[in-house]
Amino acid sequence: MDLGEENKMCSQVWLSEKQTGQKSMKFFQNSNHDHILIERDLYPPLLGNNECSSKHNGEYFRSESDEDREFDEDDSKRSWKKKKCLSLDSRRWDNAKESISKASKMLRRRIPQSGHLMTAKKFWLQTIPSNDCDIVVAFPPDTPESTVAWLQSKIQRLSELTVITRTLTFSRQRAQLASCFAFQITATYPAFLRGLEEMHVPKHLKEELGGGRKEFSLAEGGNFHHIEDAEKFLTSADRQSVLLHFLNGLRAEKGDFVGDIKFREGEAIVPKCLSCGIISQVYPLHENTGLEVLQKSWVQKVFGLQPLDKISEYFGIKIAFYFAWLGHYTTALTVPAIVGLAFWIFFCGRAEFLEDIGFVLFSFFNVIWATLYLESWKRRSAELSYEWGTIDNRDEMLSEPRPLYQGEDRVSEVTGKPEPYYPAWKRNFFRYFVTAPVILFSLLTVFFSVFLILEFQQWIDFLIQEKNYFQFIRYIPKILLAIIIPIFDGFYHKVAVWLNDMENYKIDARYENNLIFKKSMFQFVNSFLALFYTAFYLQDMDKLKELLAALLITRQVVGNIKESLIPYAKKQIKLAKMSFDLFGALSPTTTEPNDVTETLEEHKKTDGDKHEFTDSEKESMRKSSGPRQVSQVEVEGSTPQYEGTFDDYLEMFIQFGYVTLFSSAYPLAGLCALLNNLIEVRSDAFKLCFIHQRPFPQRVQNIGSWQTAMEVMGIIGVVVNCALIGLSGPVHRIFPNITGAQTVILIIVLEHIMLLLKLLISAAIPDIPHSVAQKLAKIEYKRREVERMMNKQRVMEIQGRMDSKDSISPVSGDLEDKETQYEIESGDTRIIA
């Protein structure tokens, strides 16, 4: 290295350090290969050439002998090149960031709305919590004030409810802002307690009175834990459930009408208004503290256990049951995933005899696993029902009817109260002569449509293989199938809901169970017909493996994108458009534009043009410089509603069918399902906590008819696995001399053995764990003992009052004896009840 290069290097080092303002040390080599350590303090004076050339400048340079520090020549060269490259990369990165920043500012200038999506949400929309209400009733934009006043007068008949009428701004369809009337509703603490009693909600009893949960009663209010503290006794879910109960309990009087809508006497007002479009939506508000806890401990904590108790407390027991079932199902999938992977490694692709043995063994394993999983879930479901207070749910005859349930008013033979009545023979007549033919016709239509498309696919493949047709025509049947199936699905869904409404079920559980039955039949044909066609019509096991793998992977990936990513993106775009329409565009130069004049000047510098801003543009920028605050009611009213757990259950039900029915042909099906479900749990939680409105909580005893549907799927799995054993060739290869009749007999025997094994496992495992039964018996014993002691004390008090009287008249004594006898009998009656 010559003197000029050394001087130049020294100057560059000092200049770079002057910019960073840091102390640094650099090692170089001079022309004589002596190691020189350059040490610079903060902002030293510029060194001259003579100073740089001197080896013995004591202030800035010091020579170090080989005895003090040894440096390898190659290491020094590599270190210098590396630092030089890093310096160049840093400068290039700074230049790139500056260019991107300028481009971003220019884009936000030319397209003002784009600034929202290029900036953190906290800068373009801030949500103000709405702590003065629990639920919101919103009206369409063009609702007359007379309609709003009429409904408000109906709600205010419940004097303990607080109703505030406001004009709010919501983002409606196509992100268009609309000014709408809305009711913000809450209630007093006594009203909430009365609602809990009417809804028969169980609450925790004090330990000295037996503990456990018991249906709340105002007469026994002092017996419940934390009754004196409203914040501890009532959750936000309790308050919202009670308010919805009050709204659904509003009944029309004779001659009531609003607009063109006439009400029958006793008809539910709010559900009728929702179905007719008089009310656009009724939704509960999120509790920000509880929501943040779930976001951190549930959604963002990927590898942790689900906080099921917090989920049930915040979103309700029905949603908590879904996530408990999904978590249990995902855990159970680890067994077929590990076993399937082992079979794939040690049996598939091996000797033909060994592969056939593995196929038969894995079919038996599928049946045993599915049975054990379903029985273990029954036990887990009983434990959760006990913990959440729904294990002894009310009988159907004591349950409140659905708001849309219709019938003639008559006195109930059970409760003695007036309620709507609908004859069972009318429902059965409609089911047998309308529902059944319509469903059968729909299933046959989709069956033959899909079958013809699959046959068309075979014909196209034949043409390509034999006559060398263009390869792209093989995608025509697939495109037709992709178009036709969603059309059938959407049409059948509307038909199924209409049929269910016409059947007019009294309680929500019966309504949902029958809807599950209708939808699951269609989805079974829709989802499994191609697999049955390949397995039993074409009898092509290799193609069956490819098809099952494709369905498992693509269906789940597309489902997660469709359910989570796309709705989240739409929500952000919608809220960004709402912020732009309300407050104008964001400043392209700063996230806190306090000085509008500086912002305008920066606009000019960004593009280098001489554009002069108009007064309207300046006013828009001044408007955007203020705080962008929107109420929680308006933000949540502009987000999509949560459609319930039905589609989520249906998706997992189909996946369970893939694993149970056909994983013997593709052992990795369990592993694919497991990997998908690890994502599915957090994806579904993400939907609830970040995308959709908060749903109203619901109380259920278990997962309902989905348990029955999966048990039916398990029985179908026995038949399908046995049929695969007989048709795919393992039986003939293991027993070469077996005849067709003997094959059929063998398959029937195997099927009966599997069914018997499934039945024995189900009978051997009790549905309710012994620990849960023991806890229930213990609580019942304590309660009876407490009631016995209280009644004994009551009798002693009555006896004491009788003994304390010195003298009484015969008439008054006879009356008091009758009153005492009545009190004792009343006490005995309460003990028996």
Coordinates of C-alpha atoms in Angstrom, one line a residue, residues 484-495 519 522:
I484 CA -71.0 -26.5 -10.6
I485 CA -70.3 -27.6 -7.0
P486 CA -70.4 -24.1 -5.4
I487 CA -73.6 -23.3 -7.3
F488 CA -75.2 -26.5 -6.0
D489 CA -73.9 -25.9 -2.5
G490 CA -75.3 -22.3 -2.3
F491 CA -78.7 -23.4 -3.8
Y492 CA -79.0 -26.4 -1.5
H493 CA -78.1 -24.3 1.6
K494 CA -81.0 -22.0 0.9
V495 CA -83.3 -24.9 0.3
K519 CA -76.5 -30.3 5.2
F522 CA -75.4 -33.1 0.8

